[in-house]
PDB file of N, CA and C in Angstrom:
ATOM      1  N   MET A   1       0.911  -0.868  -0.072  1.00 59.00           N
ATOM      2  CA  MET A   1       0.051   0.234  -0.356  1.00 59.00           C
ATOM      3  C   MET A   1       0.786   1.601   0.332  1.00 59.00           C
ATOM      4  N   ASN A   2       0.524   1.957  -0.203  1.00 79.00           N
ATOM      5  CA  ASN A   2       1.174   3.874  -0.872  1.00 79.00           C
ATOM      6  C   ASN A   2       0.525   3.955   0.255  1.00 79.00           C
ATOM      7  N   LYS A   3       1.629   5.696   1.099  1.00 86.00           N
ATOM      8  CA  LYS A   3       1.145   6.688   1.375  1.00 86.00           C
ATOM      9  C   LYS A   3      -0.056   7.038   1.755  1.00 86.00           C
ATOM     10  N   LEU A   4      -0.420   7.553   0.470  1.00 84.00           N
ATOM     11  CA  LEU A   4      -2.282   8.428   0.472  1.00 84.00           C
ATOM     12  C   LEU A   4      -3.216   7.197   0.653  1.00 84.00           C
ATOM     13  N   SER A   5      -2.582   5.859   0.281  1.00 86.00           N
ATOM     14  CA  SER A   5      -3.225   4.735   0.757  1.00 86.00           C
ATOM     15  C   SER A   5      -4.056   4.550   2.464  1.00 86.00           C
ATOM     16  N   ILE A   6      -2.270   5.154   3.002  1.00 90.00           N
ATOM     17  CA  ILE A   6      -2.531   4.542   4.697  1.00 90.00           C
ATOM     18  C   ILE A   6      -3.057   5.649   5.150  1.00 90.00           C
ATOM     19  N   THR A   7      -2.936   7.009   4.388  1.00 91.00           N
ATOM     20  CA  THR A   7      -3.310   7.725   5.284  1.00 91.00           C
ATOM     21  C   THR A   7      -4.808   8.088   5.889  1.00 91.00           C
ATOM     22  N   SER A   8      -4.913   8.001   4.036  1.00 91.00           N
ATOM     23  CA  SER A   8      -6.411   8.097   3.872  1.00 91.00           C
ATOM     24  C   SER A   8      -7.023   7.318   4.944  1.00 91.00           C
ATOM     25  N   SER A   9      -6.885   5.579   5.217  1.00 92.00           N
ATOM     26  CA  SER A   9      -8.113   4.615   5.712  1.00 92.00           C
ATOM     27  C   SER A   9      -7.515   4.921   7.675  1.00 92.00           C
ATOM     28  N   ILE A  10      -6.680   6.413   7.305  1.00 94.00           N
ATOM     29  CA  ILE A  10      -6.659   5.990   8.827  1.00 94.00           C
ATOM     30  C   ILE A  10      -7.388   6.965   9.435  1.00 94.00           C
ATOM     31  N   VAL A  11      -8.002   8.120   8.440  1.00 94.00           N
ATOM     32  CA  VAL A  11      -8.860   9.707   8.817  1.00 94.00           C
ATOM     33  C   VAL A  11      -9.712   9.116   8.556  1.00 94.00           C
ATOM     34  N   PHE A  12     -10.409   8.326   7.544  1.00 94.00           N
ATOM     35  CA  PHE A  12     -11.609   7.506   7.489  1.00 94.00           C
ATOM     36  C   PHE A  12     -12.318   6.819   8.724  1.00 94.00           C
ATOM     37  N   VAL A  13     -11.084   5.926   9.319  1.00 95.00           N
ATOM     38  CA  VAL A  13     -11.538   5.065  10.242  1.00 95.00           C
ATOM     39  C   VAL A  13     -11.275   6.157  11.914  1.00 95.00           C
ATOM     40  N   ILE A  14     -10.934   7.448  11.618  1.00 95.00           N
ATOM     41  CA  ILE A  14     -10.849   8.393  12.634  1.00 95.00           C
ATOM     42  C   ILE A  14     -12.229   9.374  12.867  1.00 95.00           C
ATOM     43  N   SER A  15     -12.825   9.750  11.215  1.00 95.00           N
ATOM     44  CA  SER A  15     -13.663   9.965  11.302  1.00 95.00           C
ATOM     45  C   SER A  15     -14.908   9.327  11.775  1.00 95.00           C
ATOM     46  N   ILE A  16     -15.300   7.865  11.513  1.00 95.00           N
ATOM     47  CA  ILE A  16     -16.579   7.778  11.589  1.00 95.00           C
ATOM     48  C   ILE A  16     -16.090   6.772  13.193  1.00 95.00           C
ATOM     49  N   MET A  17     -15.237   7.039  13.949  1.00 95.00           N
ATOM     50  CA  MET A  17     -15.173   7.028  15.285  1.00 95.00           C
ATOM     51  C   MET A  17     -15.812   7.541  15.496  1.00 95.00           C
ATOM     52  N   GLY A  18     -15.737   8.987  15.243  1.00 94.00           N
ATOM     53  CA  GLY A  18     -15.999   9.630  15.614  1.00 94.00           C
ATOM     54  C   GLY A  18     -17.129  10.543  15.398  1.00 94.00           C
ATOM     55  N   ILE A  19     -17.781   9.872  14.335  1.00 93.00           N
ATOM     56  CA  ILE A  19     -19.602  10.003  14.300  1.00 93.00           C
ATOM     57  C   ILE A  19     -20.015   8.686  14.869  1.00 93.00           C
ATOM     58  N   ILE A  20     -19.904   8.402  15.552  1.00 94.00           N
ATOM     59  CA  ILE A  20     -20.417   6.803  15.755  1.00 94.00           C
ATOM     60  C   ILE A  20     -20.458   7.439  17.703  1.00 94.00           C
ATOM     61  N   TYR A  21     -19.400   7.932  18.061  1.00 94.00           N
ATOM     62  CA  TYR A  21     -19.168   8.581  19.780  1.00 94.00           C
ATOM     63  C   TYR A  21     -20.483   9.588  19.468  1.00 94.00           C
ATOM     64  N   ALA A  22     -20.306  10.522  18.836  1.00 92.00           N
ATOM     65  CA  ALA A  22     -21.981  11.588  18.726  1.00 92.00           C
ATOM     66  C   ALA A  22     -23.261  11.084  18.798  1.00 92.00           C
ATOM     67  N   LEU A  23     -22.957  10.174  17.592  1.00 91.00           N
ATOM     68  CA  LEU A  23     -24.678   9.073  18.065  1.00 91.00           C
ATOM     69  C   LEU A  23     -24.301   8.102  19.227  1.00 91.00           C
ATOM     70  N   LEU A  24     -23.568   7.120  19.546  1.00 92.00           N
ATOM     71  CA  LEU A  24     -23.870   6.917  21.042  1.00 92.00           C
ATOM     72  C   LEU A  24     -23.953   6.918  22.025  1.00 92.00           C
ATOM     73  N   PHE A  25     -22.987   8.391  22.232  1.00 92.00           N
ATOM     74  CA  PHE A  25     -22.472   8.852  23.733  1.00 92.00           C
ATOM     75  C   PHE A  25     -23.633   9.884  24.079  1.00 92.00           C
ATOM     76  N   ASN A  26     -24.240  11.078  23.216  1.00 87.00           N
ATOM     77  CA  ASN A  26     -25.021  11.715  23.470  1.00 87.00           C
ATOM     78  C   ASN A  26     -24.173  12.966  23.969  1.00 87.00           C
ATOM     79  N   PRO A  27     -23.041  13.869  23.056  1.00 90.00           N
ATOM     80  CA  PRO A  27     -22.403  14.894  24.105  1.00 90.00           C
ATOM     81  C   PRO A  27     -23.252  15.920  23.704  1.00 90.00           C
ATOM     82  N   MET A  28     -22.139  16.601  24.809  1.00 93.00           N
ATOM     83  CA  MET A  28     -23.473  18.492  24.178  1.00 93.00           C
ATOM     84  C   MET A  28     -23.726  19.083  22.581  1.00 93.00           C
ATOM     85  N   ASP A  29     -24.774  19.578  22.639  1.00 91.00           N
ATOM     86  CA  ASP A  29     -24.778  19.787  21.238  1.00 91.00           C
ATOM     87  C   ASP A  29     -23.711  20.573  20.363  1.00 91.00           C
ATOM     88  N   TRP A  30     -22.381  21.545  21.161  1.00 93.00           N
ATOM     89  CA  TRP A  30     -21.377  22.064  19.871  1.00 93.00           C
ATOM     90  C   TRP A  30     -20.699  20.825  19.784  1.00 93.00           C
ATOM     91  N   ILE A  31     -20.769  19.827  21.196  1.00 91.00           N
ATOM     92  CA  ILE A  31     -19.973  18.984  20.022  1.00 91.00           C
ATOM     93  C   ILE A  31     -19.834  18.453  18.807  1.00 91.00           C
ATOM     94  N   VAL A  32     -21.652  18.372  19.058  1.00 92.00           N
ATOM     95  CA  VAL A  32     -22.206  17.399  17.919  1.00 92.00           C
ATOM     96  C   VAL A  32     -21.467  18.371  17.246  1.00 92.00           C
ATOM     97  N   TYR A  33     -21.824  19.384  16.795  1.00 94.00           N
ATOM     98  CA  TYR A  33     -21.908  20.454  15.861  1.00 94.00           C
ATOM     99  C   TYR A  33     -20.591  20.328  15.215  1.00 94.00           C
ATOM    100  N   GLY A  34     -19.427  20.787  16.552  1.00 93.00           N
ATOM    101  CA  GLY A  34     -18.286  19.964  15.699  1.00 93.00           C
ATOM    102  C   GLY A  34     -17.912  18.990  14.893  1.00 93.00           C
ATOM    103  N   ILE A  35     -17.881  17.838  15.669  1.00 91.00           N
ATOM    104  CA  ILE A  35     -17.894  16.531  14.950  1.00 91.00           C
ATOM    105  C   ILE A  35     -18.546  16.590  13.618  1.00 91.00           C
ATOM    106  N   SER A  36     -20.148  17.156  13.149  1.00 92.00           N
ATOM    107  CA  SER A  36     -20.686  17.012  12.220  1.00 92.00           C
ATOM    108  C   SER A  36     -20.087  17.929  11.234  1.00 92.00           C
ATOM    109  N   ILE A  37     -19.031  18.932  11.576  1.00 95.00           N
ATOM    110  CA  ILE A  37     -18.596  20.013  10.214  1.00 95.00           C
ATOM    111  C   ILE A  37     -17.233  19.348  10.144  1.00 95.00           C
ATOM    112  N   VAL A  38     -16.608  18.878  11.328  1.00 95.00           N
ATOM    113  CA  VAL A  38     -15.019  18.766  10.548  1.00 95.00           C
ATOM    114  C   VAL A  38     -15.564  16.487  10.543  1.00 95.00           C
ATOM    115  N   PHE A  39     -15.519  16.327  11.124  1.00 94.00           N
ATOM    116  CA  PHE A  39     -15.445  14.421  10.776  1.00 94.00           C
ATOM    117  C   PHE A  39     -16.587  13.627   9.500  1.00 94.00           C
ATOM    118  N   ILE A  40     -17.671  14.630   8.608  1.00 94.00           N
ATOM    119  CA  ILE A  40     -18.198  14.075   7.801  1.00 94.00           C
ATOM    120  C   ILE A  40     -17.527  13.962   6.592  1.00 94.00           C
ATOM    121  N   PRO A  41     -17.296  15.862   6.192  1.00 95.00           N
ATOM    122  CA  PRO A  41     -16.807  16.009   5.252  1.00 95.00           C
ATOM    123  C   PRO A  41     -15.192  15.377   4.626  1.00 95.00           C
ATOM    124  N   LEU A  42     -14.634  15.058   6.232  1.00 94.00           N
ATOM    125  CA  LEU A  42     -13.043  13.722   5.952  1.00 94.00           C
ATOM    126  C   LEU A  42     -13.446  12.965   6.153  1.00 94.00           C
ATOM    127  N   ALA A  43     -14.394  12.360   6.166  1.00 94.00           N
ATOM    128  CA  ALA A  43     -14.964  10.865   5.983  1.00 94.00           C
ATOM    129  C   ALA A  43     -15.436  10.453   4.091  1.00 94.00           C
ATOM    130  N   VAL A  44     -16.226  11.434   4.034  1.00 94.00           N
ATOM    131  CA  VAL A  44     -15.856  11.857   2.855  1.00 94.00           C
ATOM    132  C   VAL A  44     -14.892  12.111   1.421  1.00 94.00           C
ATOM    133  N   LEU A  45     -14.102  12.948   1.758  1.00 93.00           N
ATOM    134  CA  LEU A  45     -13.107  12.834   1.151  1.00 93.00           C
ATOM    135  C   LEU A  45     -12.244  12.064   1.724  1.00 93.00           C
ATOM    136  N   SER A  46     -11.733  11.197   2.344  1.00 93.00           N
ATOM    137  CA  SER A  46     -11.327   9.876   2.891  1.00 93.00           C
ATOM    138  C   SER A  46     -11.526   8.942   1.739  1.00 93.00           C
ATOM    139  N   PHE A  47     -12.612   8.987   2.128  1.00 92.00           N
ATOM    140  CA  PHE A  47     -13.566   7.216   1.225  1.00 92.00           C
ATOM    141  C   PHE A  47     -13.032   7.542  -0.559  1.00 92.00           C
ATOM    142  N   GLY A  48     -13.657   8.654  -0.714  1.00 90.00           N
ATOM    143  CA  GLY A  48     -12.859   9.082  -2.492  1.00 90.00           C
ATOM    144  C   GLY A  48     -11.332   9.347  -2.209  1.00 90.00           C
ATOM    145  N   LEU A  49     -10.738   8.854  -1.478  1.00 88.00           N
ATOM    146  CA  LEU A  49      -8.736   9.187  -1.644  1.00 88.00           C
ATOM    147  C   LEU A  49      -8.906   7.429  -2.191  1.00 88.00           C
ATOM    148  N   ILE A  50      -9.668   7.239  -0.881  1.00 88.00           N
ATOM    149  CA  ILE A  50      -9.279   5.353  -1.234  1.00 88.00           C
ATOM    150  C   ILE A  50      -9.878   4.508  -2.312  1.00 88.00           C
ATOM    151  N   ILE A  51     -11.233   5.386  -2.601  1.00 86.00           N
ATOM    152  CA  ILE A  51     -11.211   4.448  -3.831  1.00 86.00           C
ATOM    153  C   ILE A  51     -10.527   5.502  -5.473  1.00 86.00           C
ATOM    154  N   MET A  52      -9.823   6.241  -5.147  1.00 81.00           N
ATOM    155  CA  MET A  52      -9.197   6.782  -6.357  1.00 81.00           C
ATOM    156  C   MET A  52      -7.312   6.581  -6.065  1.00 81.00           C
ATOM    157  N   ALA A  53      -7.241   5.696  -4.953  1.00 72.00           N
ATOM    158  CA  ALA A  53      -6.018   4.942  -4.999  1.00 72.00           C
ATOM    159  C   ALA A  53      -5.992   3.472  -5.575  1.00 72.00           C
ATOM    160  N   LYS A  54      -7.282   2.726  -5.681  1.00 71.00           N
ATOM    161  CA  LYS A  54      -7.258   1.895  -6.553  1.00 71.00           C
ATOM    162  C   LYS A  54      -6.982   2.274  -7.612  1.00 71.00           C
ATOM    163  N   PRO A  55      -6.136   1.195  -8.632  1.00 69.00           N
ATOM    164  CA  PRO A  55      -6.269   1.378  -9.937  1.00 69.00           C
ATOM    165  C   PRO A  55      -7.489   0.247 -10.609  1.00 69.00           C
ATOM    166  N   LYS A  56      -7.375   0.339 -10.894  1.00 72.00           N
ATOM    167  CA  LYS A  56      -8.797  -0.811 -11.930  1.00 72.00           C
ATOM    168  C   LYS A  56      -7.927  -1.582 -13.099  1.00 72.00           C
ATOM    169  N   LYS A  57      -8.105  -2.814 -13.123  1.00 74.00           N
ATOM    170  CA  LYS A  57      -7.274  -3.786 -13.959  1.00 74.00           C
ATOM    171  C   LYS A  57      -6.362  -3.442 -14.712  1.00 74.00           C
ATOM    172  N   GLU A  58      -7.412  -2.397 -16.070  1.00 72.00           N
ATOM    173  CA  GLU A  58      -7.211  -2.095 -17.308  1.00 72.00           C
ATOM    174  C   GLU A  58      -6.194  -1.087 -17.246  1.00 72.00           C
ATOM    175  N   GLU A  59      -6.459  -0.434 -16.508  1.00 71.00           N
ATOM    176  CA  GLU A  59      -5.631   1.028 -16.079  1.00 71.00           C
ATOM    177  C   GLU A  59      -3.885   1.153 -15.170  1.00 71.00           C
ATOM    178  N   GLU A  60      -3.608  -0.372 -14.736  1.00 70.00           N
ATOM    179  CA  GLU A  60      -2.328  -0.684 -13.847  1.00 70.00           C
ATOM    180  C   GLU A  60      -1.147  -0.105 -14.449  1.00 70.00           C
ATOM    181  N   GLU A  61      -1.279  -0.975 -16.004  1.00 71.00           N
ATOM    182  CA  GLU A  61      -0.093  -0.776 -16.697  1.00 71.00           C
ATOM    183  C   GLU A  61       0.262   0.826 -16.890  1.00 71.00           C
ATOM    184  N   ASP A  62      -0.737   1.564 -17.119  1.00 69.00           N
ATOM    185  CA  ASP A  62      -0.873   2.792 -17.781  1.00 69.00           C
ATOM    186  C   ASP A  62      -0.488   3.606 -16.760  1.00 69.00           C
ATOM    187  N   ARG A  63      -0.497   3.579 -15.304  1.00 65.00           N
ATOM    188  CA  ARG A  63       0.288   3.952 -14.469  1.00 65.00           C
ATOM    189  C   ARG A  63       1.053   3.912 -14.133  1.00 65.00           C
ATOM    190  N   ARG A  64       1.928   2.907 -14.328  1.00 68.00           N
ATOM    191  CA  ARG A  64       2.953   2.296 -14.443  1.00 68.00           C
ATOM    192  C   ARG A  64       4.244   2.975 -15.268  1.00 68.00           C
ATOM    193  N   LYS A  65       3.541   3.215 -16.485  1.00 69.00           N
ATOM    194  CA  LYS A  65       4.337   3.927 -17.905  1.00 69.00           C
ATOM    195  C   LYS A  65       4.609   5.536 -17.595  1.00 69.00           C
ATOM    196  N   GLU A  66       3.500   6.142 -17.214  1.00 68.00           N
ATOM    197  CA  GLU A  66       3.453   6.880 -17.557  1.00 68.00           C
ATOM    198  C   GLU A  66       3.451   8.551 -16.145  1.00 68.00           C
ATOM    199  N   PRO A  67       3.623   9.092 -15.708  1.00 64.00           N
ATOM    200  CA  PRO A  67       2.725  10.062 -14.067  1.00 64.00           C
ATOM    201  C   PRO A  67       1.627  10.479 -14.375  1.00 64.00           C
ATOM    202  N   PHE A  68       0.547  10.548 -12.737  1.00 61.00           N
ATOM    203  CA  PHE A  68      -0.484  11.133 -13.223  1.00 61.00           C
ATOM    204  C   PHE A  68      -0.458  12.284 -13.793  1.00 61.00           C
ATOM    205  N   ILE A  69      -1.174  12.472 -14.732  1.00 62.00           N
ATOM    206  CA  ILE A  69      -1.406  14.141 -15.236  1.00 62.00           C
ATOM    207  C   ILE A  69      -3.035  14.553 -14.784  1.00 62.00           C
ATOM    208  N   GLY A  70      -3.527  13.824 -14.625  1.00 60.00           N
ATOM    209  CA  GLY A  70      -5.304  14.413 -14.175  1.00 60.00           C
ATOM    210  C   GLY A  70      -6.410  13.523 -15.674  1.00 60.00           C
ATOM    211  N   TYR A  71      -7.453  13.599 -14.592  1.00 57.00           N
ATOM    212  CA  TYR A  71      -8.042  14.281 -16.459  1.00 57.00           C
ATOM    213  C   TYR A  71      -9.075  15.187 -16.555  1.00 57.00           C
TER     214      TYR A  71
END
């Protein structure tokens, strides 16, 4: 695994744990608002990066031959 996948996985797990904490333990309202403002977008972003980091079967060789130039 590369550095991007590992970092995204760690951020995703931390975000999900924060969201579950807010749902189960019923903290004060301002803590729930802070968790929702920070952890929900981080979970979506890190999940997207995890998905993008995995190459498709037909793209694996193309990624080895040339660097990422954007789509």
